């Protein structure tokens, strides 16, 4: 008998005996019906259904159209004195409108003694749920996770029709939201006596090298008339899977029960950013001796301390927060959450030396938190971008009064066991900062945080920091986040020595990958008529600063906890400074572009944040239009000394210079006259000995298409991804750094072309097209696996270029 057959007979046996040891978790990810429609009630007669998989974002296929989100609006945060025409603000994609999803559900008659729940991780937005035409419930905030008990409405042994209607109103966000059921959905079938939804809360109140104490609160639901005893055994498993502690308690049955248990673990392996050790608590529920549920919770042992003078401590070790803000969209994949795409973003950030993520400005996907737990990235989970006073006509302000308490409570209950979460943000740049009632709302939300999780601080990001101080918003939170107040940290620290301060949002430097503008200058009002921005990393928005400015403040002020840079990746929407009738539809703020390709700025952060040796030189060296003119050269490095050679001639050795604004964190050779050939930098150690070098040569004509995948082997699960970087190279293999060839992409075999992205914020070709121009010589092809094993063949062609072929393998 195969193991599979044995297991299914075993589960039938369990059901015949009236109990199930394990809850069944059924992902509802395949073959949903979907249609866009224009009424809010579910339509019973279906004419134009598409079949889609969940997670699904109906807007990401495009087409881009600047009319779609054109709006006349005053963005106070950007300094607008009056309403202006804005374009591309939410990505110029068709996210607005209504949609309906439908799925057939079936459970056999034998399960009619069980409880049935449906869980949604996030539906954008105004989701209404119906089962067999009957209204079940709704959840307006598109970022909230929620669950409904379907048991009393479910027809066991028959076909059930689940309908989900969605409505995205115009002007509901300042950035791209995505559209539809963009996060996973699952059906859960449990015994009547089971651990409730998000039913455990695990803390580690005392940790020493010898032992760690664990406090476990568990909520049990008991849907039974029978009398008897419920026993809960909680077992703790260490990172290697060994059971290292357990605790057992019993109570007389009641419909809901709260168990509070404590146990200790000897010599716990701590969770930190280098060694993110994870433990698992397994809750086993018994009723009158029969096991009725098993439920697992991942947690970790770590301490966090926030000191007003000494900054942040992780496990008693002083640790500066080197964080980035991330929006929830995955660039060309839209908002539809994908595990691998999220993991890739975090890998790229981690490699830069980043140790923390701020989920600006909304609850993240569960996938992101699970990955941060595993990879060792700390997280600030943020709840809201607005409270009662809207930034957008149909924004969260329309929901605040009715839903804020529930949305925030649910967020914390969902996420409070993750060791990666270190603080809860109750909001970003609230308009209430300059209003008297602001302090009261901040206290209301901060109290919810403390009630639901006494182990972590509340915080918020204040851009009108003086208003927030005067109106009591700053006093209401445990950690006072300043957005773009690098110039005022010291003064406010002196005026309010009790505040624990940090940069909740910093820099907002802007750049386009591979673009360099002349003359090179410190520029707080960047605007160029090709709608691109210089990568010399001295361009930033009027309220922002160059990365160097914030580094300086962080380095010179021990009291600051650290910073969250705006942003790690480019994102859809908010194309500042080109948001007013320009072709742009995505941001320029990213340290990494929308395709996931590194901009020069990446290496500036890496040189400051990581302890790996970093040596990076810019710009490229192909300037036929600048013969005999100045092309300044800059280097990002953490080596003490670097010598530059242009066509073999030394241009001098440089060290960083603390006394000057753009010399403390970078090395510069400003007066270099361009001649074709090569530039070479040699990094030297303290003794002046050469350690590493980089050479950039002037490129010849485009000749070939070079392809390199981040992973050559994919899982045959229909959702794994390979990101293939494309480079246009000359005959010698040099990148053609200004090339814009149009490429055509074919994918055959056991994978499909998921998206193309070149990182150019002005490109209005849909990501799901099979052709696209490279941007400054590069783009990324995203290939998705199918369910079958075998080869995936990729062919990329372009005029006057040799066609390239690439092979991926899809395996179990
Ligand atoms: C901040 C805001 C962010 C983003 C950023 C751009 O004011 O919190 O969401 O808009 O500016 O610089």
PDB file of C-alpha atoms and ligand atoms in Angstrom, residues 174 361 428-429 483-484 505 508 541 543 566 574 589, ligand 1:
ATOM      1  CA  UNK A 174      -1.784  57.664  -2.786  1.00  0.00           C
ATOM      2  CA  UNK A 361       2.071  52.112   4.926  1.00  0.00           C
ATOM      3  CA  UNK A 428       2.193  57.558   8.702  1.00  0.00           C
ATOM      4  CA  UNK A 429       2.150  61.343   8.237  1.00  0.00           C
ATOM      5  CA  UNK A 483      10.021  61.597   8.595  1.00  0.00           C
ATOM      6  CA  UNK A 484      12.719  63.721   6.902  1.00  0.00           C
ATOM      7  CA  UNK A 505      11.348  57.766   6.807  1.00  0.00           C
ATOM      8  CA  UNK A 508      13.830  60.157  -0.576  1.00  0.00           C
ATOM      9  CA  UNK A 541      12.953  65.734  -3.327  1.00  0.00           C
ATOM     10  CA  UNK A 543      11.578  67.549   1.759  1.00  0.00           C
ATOM     11  CA  UNK A 566      12.438  55.743   1.411  1.00  0.00           C
ATOM     12  CA  UNK A 574       3.981  58.119  -7.017  1.00  0.00           C
ATOM     13  CA  UNK A 589      12.884  56.578  -4.962  1.00  0.00           C
TER      14      UNK A 589
HETATM   15  C1  LIG B   1       6.472  60.722   2.440  1.00  0.00           C
HETATM   16  C2  LIG B   1       5.396  59.653   2.490  1.00  0.00           C
HETATM   17  C3  LIG B   1       5.708  58.484   1.581  1.00  0.00           C
HETATM   18  C4  LIG B   1       6.155  58.983   0.246  1.00  0.00           C
HETATM   19  C5  LIG B   1       7.375  59.840   0.433  1.00  0.00           C
HETATM   20  C6  LIG B   1       7.999  60.332  -0.853  1.00  0.00           C
HETATM   21  O1  LIG B   1       5.971  61.952   2.778  1.00  0.00           O
HETATM   22  O2  LIG B   1       5.241  59.171   3.779  1.00  0.00           O
HETATM   23  O3  LIG B   1       4.581  57.664   1.451  1.00  0.00           O
HETATM   24  O4  LIG B   1       5.119  59.710  -0.301  1.00  0.00           O
HETATM   25  O5  LIG B   1       6.999  60.967   1.190  1.00  0.00           O
HETATM   26  O6  LIG B   1       9.088  61.169  -0.573  1.00  0.00           O
END
